[in-house]
Coordinates of C-alpha atoms and ligand atoms in Angstrom, one line a residue:
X1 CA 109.7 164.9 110.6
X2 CA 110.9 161.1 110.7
X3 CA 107.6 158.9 110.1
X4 CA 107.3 156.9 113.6
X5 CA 105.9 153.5 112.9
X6 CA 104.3 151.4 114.9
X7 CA 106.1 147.6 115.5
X8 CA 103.6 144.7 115.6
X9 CA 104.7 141.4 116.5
X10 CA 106.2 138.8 114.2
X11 CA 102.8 136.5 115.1
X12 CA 100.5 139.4 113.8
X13 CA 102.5 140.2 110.8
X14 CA 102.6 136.6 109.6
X15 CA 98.6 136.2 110.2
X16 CA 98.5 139.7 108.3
X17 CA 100.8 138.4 105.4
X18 CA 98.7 134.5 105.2
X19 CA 94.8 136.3 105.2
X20 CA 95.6 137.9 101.8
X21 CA 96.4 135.0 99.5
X22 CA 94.7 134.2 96.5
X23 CA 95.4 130.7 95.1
X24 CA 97.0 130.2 91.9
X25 CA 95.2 127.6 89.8
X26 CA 96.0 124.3 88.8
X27 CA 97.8 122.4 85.6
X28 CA 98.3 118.9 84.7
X29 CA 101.9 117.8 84.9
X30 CA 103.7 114.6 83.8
X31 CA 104.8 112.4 86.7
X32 CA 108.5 113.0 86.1
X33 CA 107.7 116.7 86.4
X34 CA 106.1 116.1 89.6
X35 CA 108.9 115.8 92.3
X36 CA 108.8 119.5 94.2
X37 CA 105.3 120.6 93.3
X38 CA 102.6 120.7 95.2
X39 CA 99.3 118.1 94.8
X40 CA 96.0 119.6 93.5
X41 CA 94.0 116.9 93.6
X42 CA 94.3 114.3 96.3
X43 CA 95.8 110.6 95.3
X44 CA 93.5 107.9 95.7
X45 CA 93.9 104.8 95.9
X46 CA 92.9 103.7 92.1
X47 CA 92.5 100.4 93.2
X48 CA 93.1 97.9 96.3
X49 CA 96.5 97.5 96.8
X50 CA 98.1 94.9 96.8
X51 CA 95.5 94.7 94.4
X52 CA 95.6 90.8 94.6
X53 CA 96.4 88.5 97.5
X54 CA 99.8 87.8 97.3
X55 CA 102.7 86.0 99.1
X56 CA 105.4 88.0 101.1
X57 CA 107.9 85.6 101.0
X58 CA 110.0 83.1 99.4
X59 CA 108.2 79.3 100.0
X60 CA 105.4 77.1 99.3
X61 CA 101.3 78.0 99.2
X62 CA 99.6 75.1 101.0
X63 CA 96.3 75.0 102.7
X64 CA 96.6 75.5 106.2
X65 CA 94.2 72.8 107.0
X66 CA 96.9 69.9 105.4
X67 CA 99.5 71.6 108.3
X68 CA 97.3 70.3 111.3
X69 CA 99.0 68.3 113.8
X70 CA 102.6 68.9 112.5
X71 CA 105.1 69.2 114.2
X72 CA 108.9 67.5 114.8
X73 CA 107.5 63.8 115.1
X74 CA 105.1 64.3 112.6
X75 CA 106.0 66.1 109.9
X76 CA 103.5 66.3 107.2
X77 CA 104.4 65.8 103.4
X78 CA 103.6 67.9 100.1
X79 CA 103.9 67.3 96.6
X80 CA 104.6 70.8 94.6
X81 CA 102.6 70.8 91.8
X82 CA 103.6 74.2 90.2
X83 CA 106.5 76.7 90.5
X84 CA 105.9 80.4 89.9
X85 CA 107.7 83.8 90.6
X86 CA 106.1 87.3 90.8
X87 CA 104.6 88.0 87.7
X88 CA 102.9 84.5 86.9
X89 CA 100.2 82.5 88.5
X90 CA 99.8 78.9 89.3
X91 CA 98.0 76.8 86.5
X92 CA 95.5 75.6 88.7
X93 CA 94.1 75.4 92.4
X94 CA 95.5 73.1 95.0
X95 CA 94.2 69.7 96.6
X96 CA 94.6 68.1 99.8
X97 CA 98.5 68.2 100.4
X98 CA 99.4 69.6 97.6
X99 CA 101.7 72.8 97.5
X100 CA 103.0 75.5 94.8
X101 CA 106.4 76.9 94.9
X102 CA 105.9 80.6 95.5
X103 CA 108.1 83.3 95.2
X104 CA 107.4 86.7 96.7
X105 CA 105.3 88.9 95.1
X106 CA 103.6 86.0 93.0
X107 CA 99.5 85.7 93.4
X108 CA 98.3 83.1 95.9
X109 CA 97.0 79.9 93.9
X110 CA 93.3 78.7 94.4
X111 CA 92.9 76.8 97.7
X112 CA 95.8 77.8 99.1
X113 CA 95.7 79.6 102.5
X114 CA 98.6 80.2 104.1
X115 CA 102.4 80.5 102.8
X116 CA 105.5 77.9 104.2
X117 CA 108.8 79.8 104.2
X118 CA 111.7 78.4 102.5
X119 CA 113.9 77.6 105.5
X120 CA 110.5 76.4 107.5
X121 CA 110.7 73.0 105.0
X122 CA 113.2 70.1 104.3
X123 CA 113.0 69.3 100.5
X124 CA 111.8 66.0 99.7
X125 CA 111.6 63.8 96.4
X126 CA 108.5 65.3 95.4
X127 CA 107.9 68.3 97.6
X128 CA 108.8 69.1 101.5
X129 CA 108.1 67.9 104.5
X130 CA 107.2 71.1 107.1
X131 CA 106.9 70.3 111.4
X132 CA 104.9 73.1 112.3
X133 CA 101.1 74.0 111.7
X134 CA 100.0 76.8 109.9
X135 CA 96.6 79.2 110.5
X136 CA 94.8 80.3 107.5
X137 CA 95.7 84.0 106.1
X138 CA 99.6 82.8 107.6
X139 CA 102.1 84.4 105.7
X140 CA 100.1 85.9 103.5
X141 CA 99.8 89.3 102.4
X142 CA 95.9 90.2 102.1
X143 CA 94.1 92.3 99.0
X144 CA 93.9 95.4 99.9
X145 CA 95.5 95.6 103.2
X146 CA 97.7 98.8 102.2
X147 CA 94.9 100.6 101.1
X148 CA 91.0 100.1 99.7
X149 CA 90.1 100.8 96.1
X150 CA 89.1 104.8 96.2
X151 CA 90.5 105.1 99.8
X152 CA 92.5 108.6 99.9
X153 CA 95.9 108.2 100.9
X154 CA 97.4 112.0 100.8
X155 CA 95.9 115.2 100.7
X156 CA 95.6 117.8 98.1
X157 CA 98.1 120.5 99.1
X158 CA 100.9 118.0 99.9
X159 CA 104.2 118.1 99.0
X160 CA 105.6 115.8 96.3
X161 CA 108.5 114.5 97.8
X162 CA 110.1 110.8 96.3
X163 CA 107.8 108.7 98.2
X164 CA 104.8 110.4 96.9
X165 CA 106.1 109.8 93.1
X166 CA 105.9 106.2 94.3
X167 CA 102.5 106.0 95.3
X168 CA 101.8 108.0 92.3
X169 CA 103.1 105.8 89.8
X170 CA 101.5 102.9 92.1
X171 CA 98.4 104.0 90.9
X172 CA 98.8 105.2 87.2
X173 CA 99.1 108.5 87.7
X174 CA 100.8 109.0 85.1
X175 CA 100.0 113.0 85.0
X176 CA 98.7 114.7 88.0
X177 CA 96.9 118.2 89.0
X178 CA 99.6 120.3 91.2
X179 CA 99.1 123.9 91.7
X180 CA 100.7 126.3 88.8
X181 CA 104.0 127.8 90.0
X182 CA 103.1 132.0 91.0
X183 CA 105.5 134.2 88.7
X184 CA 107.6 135.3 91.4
X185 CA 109.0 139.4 90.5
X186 CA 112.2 140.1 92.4
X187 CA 114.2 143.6 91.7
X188 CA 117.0 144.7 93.9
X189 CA 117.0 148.4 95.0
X190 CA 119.9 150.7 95.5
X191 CA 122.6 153.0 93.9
X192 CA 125.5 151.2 96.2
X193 CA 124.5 148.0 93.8
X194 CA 127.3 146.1 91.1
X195 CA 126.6 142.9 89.3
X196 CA 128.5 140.2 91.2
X197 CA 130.7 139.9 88.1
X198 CA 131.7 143.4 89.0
X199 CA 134.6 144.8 90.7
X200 CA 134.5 147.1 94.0
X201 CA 134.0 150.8 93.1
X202 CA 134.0 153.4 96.3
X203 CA 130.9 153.3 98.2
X204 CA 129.9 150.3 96.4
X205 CA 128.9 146.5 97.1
X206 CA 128.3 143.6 95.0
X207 CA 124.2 142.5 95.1
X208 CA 123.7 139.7 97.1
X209 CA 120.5 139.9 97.8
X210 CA 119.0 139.3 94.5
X211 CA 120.7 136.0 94.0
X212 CA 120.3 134.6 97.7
X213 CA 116.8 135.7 96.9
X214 CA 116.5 133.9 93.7
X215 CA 118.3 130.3 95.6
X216 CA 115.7 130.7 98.1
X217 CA 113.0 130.7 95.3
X218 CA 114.6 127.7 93.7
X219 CA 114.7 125.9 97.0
X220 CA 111.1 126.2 97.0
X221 CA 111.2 124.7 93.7
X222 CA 109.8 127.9 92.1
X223 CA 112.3 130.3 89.4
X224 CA 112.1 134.1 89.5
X225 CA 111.4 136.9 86.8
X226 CA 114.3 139.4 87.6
X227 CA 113.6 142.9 87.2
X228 CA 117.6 143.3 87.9
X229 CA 118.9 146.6 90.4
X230 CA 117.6 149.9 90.3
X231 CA 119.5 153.2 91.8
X232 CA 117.5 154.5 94.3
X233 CA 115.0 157.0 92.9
X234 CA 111.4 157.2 93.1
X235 CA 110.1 157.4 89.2
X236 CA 112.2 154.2 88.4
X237 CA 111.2 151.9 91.4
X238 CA 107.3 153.3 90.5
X239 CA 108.1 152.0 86.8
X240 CA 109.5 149.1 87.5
X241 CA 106.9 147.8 90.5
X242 CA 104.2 148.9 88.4
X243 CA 105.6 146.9 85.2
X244 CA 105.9 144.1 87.5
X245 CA 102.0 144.4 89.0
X246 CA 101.2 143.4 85.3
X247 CA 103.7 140.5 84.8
X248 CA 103.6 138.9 88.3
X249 CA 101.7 137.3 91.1
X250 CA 104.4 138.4 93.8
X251 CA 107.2 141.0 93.5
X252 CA 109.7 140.8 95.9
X253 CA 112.2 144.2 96.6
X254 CA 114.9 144.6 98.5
X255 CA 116.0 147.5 100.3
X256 CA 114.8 151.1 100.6
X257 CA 112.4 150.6 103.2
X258 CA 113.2 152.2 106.2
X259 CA 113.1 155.8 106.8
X260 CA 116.4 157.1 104.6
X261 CA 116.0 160.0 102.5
X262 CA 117.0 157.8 99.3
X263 CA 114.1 154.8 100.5
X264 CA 111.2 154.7 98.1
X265 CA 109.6 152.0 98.6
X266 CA 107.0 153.7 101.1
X267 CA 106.6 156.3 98.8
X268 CA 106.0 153.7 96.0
X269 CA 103.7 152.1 98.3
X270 CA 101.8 155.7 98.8
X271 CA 101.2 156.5 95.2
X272 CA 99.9 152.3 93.5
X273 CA 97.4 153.5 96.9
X274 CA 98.7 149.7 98.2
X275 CA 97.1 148.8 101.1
X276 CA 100.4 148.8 103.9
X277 CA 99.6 145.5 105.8
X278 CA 102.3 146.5 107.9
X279 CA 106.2 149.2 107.5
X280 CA 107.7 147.9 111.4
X281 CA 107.5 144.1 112.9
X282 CA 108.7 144.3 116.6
X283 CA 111.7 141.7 115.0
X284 CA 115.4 141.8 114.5
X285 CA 117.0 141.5 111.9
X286 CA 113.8 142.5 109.7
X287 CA 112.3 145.3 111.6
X288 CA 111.4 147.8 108.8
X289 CA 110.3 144.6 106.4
X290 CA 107.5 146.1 104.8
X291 CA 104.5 144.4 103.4
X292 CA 101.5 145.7 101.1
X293 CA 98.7 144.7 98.5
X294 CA 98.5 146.4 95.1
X295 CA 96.0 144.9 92.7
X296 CA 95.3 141.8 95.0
X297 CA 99.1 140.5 94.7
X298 CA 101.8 140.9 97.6
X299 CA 104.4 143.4 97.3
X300 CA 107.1 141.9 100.2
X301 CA 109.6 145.1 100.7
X302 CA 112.6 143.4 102.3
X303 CA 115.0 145.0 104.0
X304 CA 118.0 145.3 102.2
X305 CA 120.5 144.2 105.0
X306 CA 120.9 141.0 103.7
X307 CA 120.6 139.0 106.8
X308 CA 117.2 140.9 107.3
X309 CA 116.2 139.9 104.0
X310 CA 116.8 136.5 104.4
X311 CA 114.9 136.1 108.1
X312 CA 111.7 138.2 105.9
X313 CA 111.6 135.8 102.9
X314 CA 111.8 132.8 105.8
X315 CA 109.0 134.6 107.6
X316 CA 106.6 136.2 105.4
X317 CA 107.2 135.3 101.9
X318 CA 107.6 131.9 102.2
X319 CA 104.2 131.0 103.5
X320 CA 102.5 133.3 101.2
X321 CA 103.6 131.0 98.3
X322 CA 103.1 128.0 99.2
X323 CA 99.8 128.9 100.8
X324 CA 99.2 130.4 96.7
X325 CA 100.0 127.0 95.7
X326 CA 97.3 125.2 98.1
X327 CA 99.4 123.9 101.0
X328 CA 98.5 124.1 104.6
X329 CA 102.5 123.1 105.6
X330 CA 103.6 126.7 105.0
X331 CA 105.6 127.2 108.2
X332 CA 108.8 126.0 108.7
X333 CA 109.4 123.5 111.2
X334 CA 109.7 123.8 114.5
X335 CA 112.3 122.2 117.0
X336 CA 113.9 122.7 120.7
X337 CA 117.6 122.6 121.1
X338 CA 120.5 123.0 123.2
X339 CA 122.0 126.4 123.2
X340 CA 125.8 125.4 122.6
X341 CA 127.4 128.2 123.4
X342 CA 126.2 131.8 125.7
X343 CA 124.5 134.9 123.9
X344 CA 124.3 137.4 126.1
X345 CA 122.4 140.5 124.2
X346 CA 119.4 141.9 125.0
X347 CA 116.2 141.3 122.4
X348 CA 114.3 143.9 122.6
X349 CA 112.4 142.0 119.7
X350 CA 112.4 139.0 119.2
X351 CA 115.8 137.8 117.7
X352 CA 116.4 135.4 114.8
X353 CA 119.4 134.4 115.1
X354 CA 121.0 132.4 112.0
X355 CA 122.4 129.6 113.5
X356 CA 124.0 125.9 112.7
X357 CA 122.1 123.5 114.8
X358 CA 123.5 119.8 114.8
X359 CA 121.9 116.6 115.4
X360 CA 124.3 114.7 118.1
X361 CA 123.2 111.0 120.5
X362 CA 122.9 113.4 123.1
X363 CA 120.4 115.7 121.0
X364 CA 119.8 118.6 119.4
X365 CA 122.5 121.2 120.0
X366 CA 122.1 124.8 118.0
X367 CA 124.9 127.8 118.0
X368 CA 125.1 130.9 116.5
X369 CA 127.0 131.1 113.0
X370 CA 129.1 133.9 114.0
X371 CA 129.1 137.7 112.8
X372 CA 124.8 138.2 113.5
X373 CA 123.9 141.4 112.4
X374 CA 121.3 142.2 110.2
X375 CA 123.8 143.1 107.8
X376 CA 125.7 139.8 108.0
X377 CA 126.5 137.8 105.2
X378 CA 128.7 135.1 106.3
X379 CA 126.6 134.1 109.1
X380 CA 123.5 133.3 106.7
X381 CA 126.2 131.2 104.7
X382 CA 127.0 129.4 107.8
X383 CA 123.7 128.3 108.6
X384 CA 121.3 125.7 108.6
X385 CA 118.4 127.0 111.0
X386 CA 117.8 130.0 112.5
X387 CA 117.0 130.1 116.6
X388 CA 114.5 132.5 118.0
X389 CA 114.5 134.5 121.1
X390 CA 111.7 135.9 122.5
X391 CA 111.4 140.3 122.7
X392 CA 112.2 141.5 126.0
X393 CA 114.9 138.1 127.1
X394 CA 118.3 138.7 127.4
X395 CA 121.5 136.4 129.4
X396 CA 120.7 133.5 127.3
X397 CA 123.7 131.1 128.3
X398 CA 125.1 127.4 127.1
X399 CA 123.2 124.8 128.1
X400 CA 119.3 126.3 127.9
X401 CA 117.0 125.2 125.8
X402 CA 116.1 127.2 122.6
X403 CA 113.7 127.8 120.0
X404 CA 114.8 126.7 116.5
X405 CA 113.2 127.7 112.8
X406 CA 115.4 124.6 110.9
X407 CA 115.8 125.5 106.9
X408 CA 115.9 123.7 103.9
X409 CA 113.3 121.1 104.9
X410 CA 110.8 120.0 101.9
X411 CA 107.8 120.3 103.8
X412 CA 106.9 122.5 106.6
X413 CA 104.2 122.4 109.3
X414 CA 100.6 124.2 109.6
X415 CA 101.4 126.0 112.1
X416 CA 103.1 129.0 113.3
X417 CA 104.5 127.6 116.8
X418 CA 105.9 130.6 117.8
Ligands
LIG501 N1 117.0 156.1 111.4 C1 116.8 154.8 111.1 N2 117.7 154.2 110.3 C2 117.5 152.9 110.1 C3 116.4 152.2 110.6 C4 115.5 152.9 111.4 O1 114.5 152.3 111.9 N3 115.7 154.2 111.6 N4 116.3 150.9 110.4 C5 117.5 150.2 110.2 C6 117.3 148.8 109.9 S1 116.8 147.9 111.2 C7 117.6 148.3 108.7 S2 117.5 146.6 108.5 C8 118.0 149.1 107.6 C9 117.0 148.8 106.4 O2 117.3 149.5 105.3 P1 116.5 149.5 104.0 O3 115.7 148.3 103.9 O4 115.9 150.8 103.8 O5 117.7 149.1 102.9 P2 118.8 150.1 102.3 O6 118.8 151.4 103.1 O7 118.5 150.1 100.9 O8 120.0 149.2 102.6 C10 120.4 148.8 103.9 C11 121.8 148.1 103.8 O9 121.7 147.0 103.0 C12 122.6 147.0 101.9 N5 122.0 146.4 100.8 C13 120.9 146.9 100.1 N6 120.6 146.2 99.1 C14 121.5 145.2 99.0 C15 121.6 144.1 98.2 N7 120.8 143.8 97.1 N8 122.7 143.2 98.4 C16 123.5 143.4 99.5 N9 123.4 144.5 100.3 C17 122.4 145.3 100.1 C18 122.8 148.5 101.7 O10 124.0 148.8 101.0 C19 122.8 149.0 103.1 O11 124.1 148.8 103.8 O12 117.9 150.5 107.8 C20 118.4 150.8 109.1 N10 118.4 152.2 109.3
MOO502 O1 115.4 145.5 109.9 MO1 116.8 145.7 110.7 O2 117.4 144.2 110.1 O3 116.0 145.0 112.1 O4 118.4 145.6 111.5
MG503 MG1 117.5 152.4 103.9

């Protein structure tokens, strides 16, 4: 008798997959290391920044009370008593219509208050003549107004994208707490496997899934232990995933998960006594992804259509790991679009469709990247996003707006939208 299993909806299955995770601990990396990981402590501001009061433009420190009553008939005359750039201060306060040449960046000079521009003055002599009045704090760029000394700027769990590095090195971080990277397991199931460097036997396909698996890792910024292919049979696979329980935080599998008389993985499942989260998700491609715990880690069973196994690492594995590493962004972003062209099937389940969505002045416009079924290569290859139609839709046609998963994006959002 074929096992009937019971589909539960991809909302329920991602909950299921996100209550389980433990977090993976933290280690101090170098700030050139940094870029891609994910912040375990929160920055603070180390000090007020600017951390001195400093002038935001090219021109002359004066005090704002000299400038009173200026204007084209009265202009009012300075002597500049010092010149300084960003880097050096002035060798001493100001007096009554006195000025300093300031470049930006430099510190304000005592008694100064407010900061001419350049092209608001007419050189003179001695100095410069200006025709406008000034308020005090004019043109100048206050201690602290950024940020207060121990203010906290990002949270812990953020991404470390470019612009974090900057406020990082900003405030002498030279090393910073991120979470440790989870040793990621993936092995690729099936007797039909050959390495890619081999060529086609009968009956036989190249693994694709174990590399598009491993690019998907390293797009996350993590690497992957490879436990290689296995043929399909039972004592292997139990070696192997057991092996793996020891050395891993995660193992990831591909193929044998549905109900074939050569899929093990539920039988695998059945004898580590793994606790089956879920075997059916009421989803296409992806249906029979399959997710358990063994030993408090996360056994993902993919599907081993590939296009299935790339919507189920998207979906389910995805968050898992970067919820491991402390972030609360572990979904991928969300956006409406344009459908560009019609798609007429029926979803039973909800679809994913792997998709190429486009950015245009008249907005967002998404298609579908051509051959879609779950055992589809090419279309995966295609793609940049992947648009989601609800279970029980069909007749979508050109012109209505969509649901779009977009991929590839550095940081996600907390929350499933879907
Ligand atoms: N009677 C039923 N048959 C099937 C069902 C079902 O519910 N009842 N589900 C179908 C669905 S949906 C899918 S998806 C597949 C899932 O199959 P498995 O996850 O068990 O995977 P395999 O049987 O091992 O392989 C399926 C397919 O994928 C190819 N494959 C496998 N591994 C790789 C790899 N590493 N790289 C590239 N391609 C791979 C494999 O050759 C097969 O063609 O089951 C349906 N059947
Ligand atoms: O899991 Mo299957 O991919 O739904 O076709
Ligand atoms: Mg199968």
């Amino acid at each position: 008798m074929v096992e009937m299993r019971k589909p539960i909806a991809v909302t329920e299955a991602i909950e299921r997959v996100v209550a389980h995770v433990k977090t993976t601990g933290t280690e101090k990396v170098a700030l050139g290391e940094a870029y891609g990981r994910i912040l375990a402590e929160p920055i603070l501001a180390k000090h007020d920044m600017p951390p001195f009061e400093r002038s935001p433009y090219d021109g002359f420190a004066i005090r704002s009370q000299d400038s009173i009553g200026a204007s084209g008939e009265n202009r009012k005359a300075f002597t500049v008593i010092d010149h300084i750039g960003a880097g050096q201060s002035a060798k001493r306060g100001i007096a009554e219509f006195e000025a300093v040449r300031i470049m930006t960046g430099a510190p304000i000079p005592d008694n100064a208050d407010a900061v001419v521009m350049l092209e608001q003055t007419v050189e003179t002599a001695t100095g410069f003549t200006l025709r406008k009045p000034f308020t005090s704090g004019e043109n100048i760029s206050a201690r602290g107004e950024e940020a207060k000394n121990g203010e906290e700027l990002i949270k812990s769990g953020s991404f470390i994208h470019p612009g974090t590095i900057g406020l990082l090195a900003t405030f002498g971080y030279a090393k910073v707490f991120v979470a440790k990277k989870p040793i990621v397991g993936i092995l690729s199931t099936g007797t039909e496997l050959l390495e890619v460097e081999d060529e086609l036997t009968p009956g036989k396909i190249r693994n694709s899934n174990g590399p598009m698996i491993a690019a998907q890792l390293v797009r996350m910024g993590l690497t992957t232990r490879s436990y290689g292919m296995l043929a399909d049979d039972l004592d292997m696979c139990m070696e192997t995933v057991k092996q793996a329980l020891c050395e891993t935080d995660v193992l990831i599998t591909t193929g044998g998960v549905s109900v074939g008389d050569f899929d093990y993985l539920p039988a695998v499942y059945d004898r580590l006594g793994a606790d089956v989260l879920f075997n059916k998700v009421a989803m296409r491609p992806g249906s029979v992804t399959t997710v358990a715990i063994a030993e408090g880690k996360h056994l993902f069973g993919l599907s081993g259509n590939p296009s299935a196994c790339f919507t189920g690492f998207e979906l389910f594995v995805r968050p898992v790991l970067l919820k491991m590493m402390g972030s609360e962004n572990m979904y991928l972003p969300y956006a409406k679009a344009v459908l560009g062209e019609d798609f007429t099937k029926a979803n039973p389940f909800t679809r994913f469709v792997r998709a190429i969505y486009e950015s245009t002045l008249d907005g967002a416009i998404v298609r579908p990247a051509g051959f879609n079924k779950s055992s589809a290569v090419s279309s995966i290859a295609r793609g940049n996003s992947i648009i989601v139609l609800p279970g029980g839709t069909r007749g979508f046609t050109a012109g209505m707006d969509v649901d779009v998963l977009l991929l590839g994006v550095d940081e996600g959002v907390d929350k499933w939208m879907l």
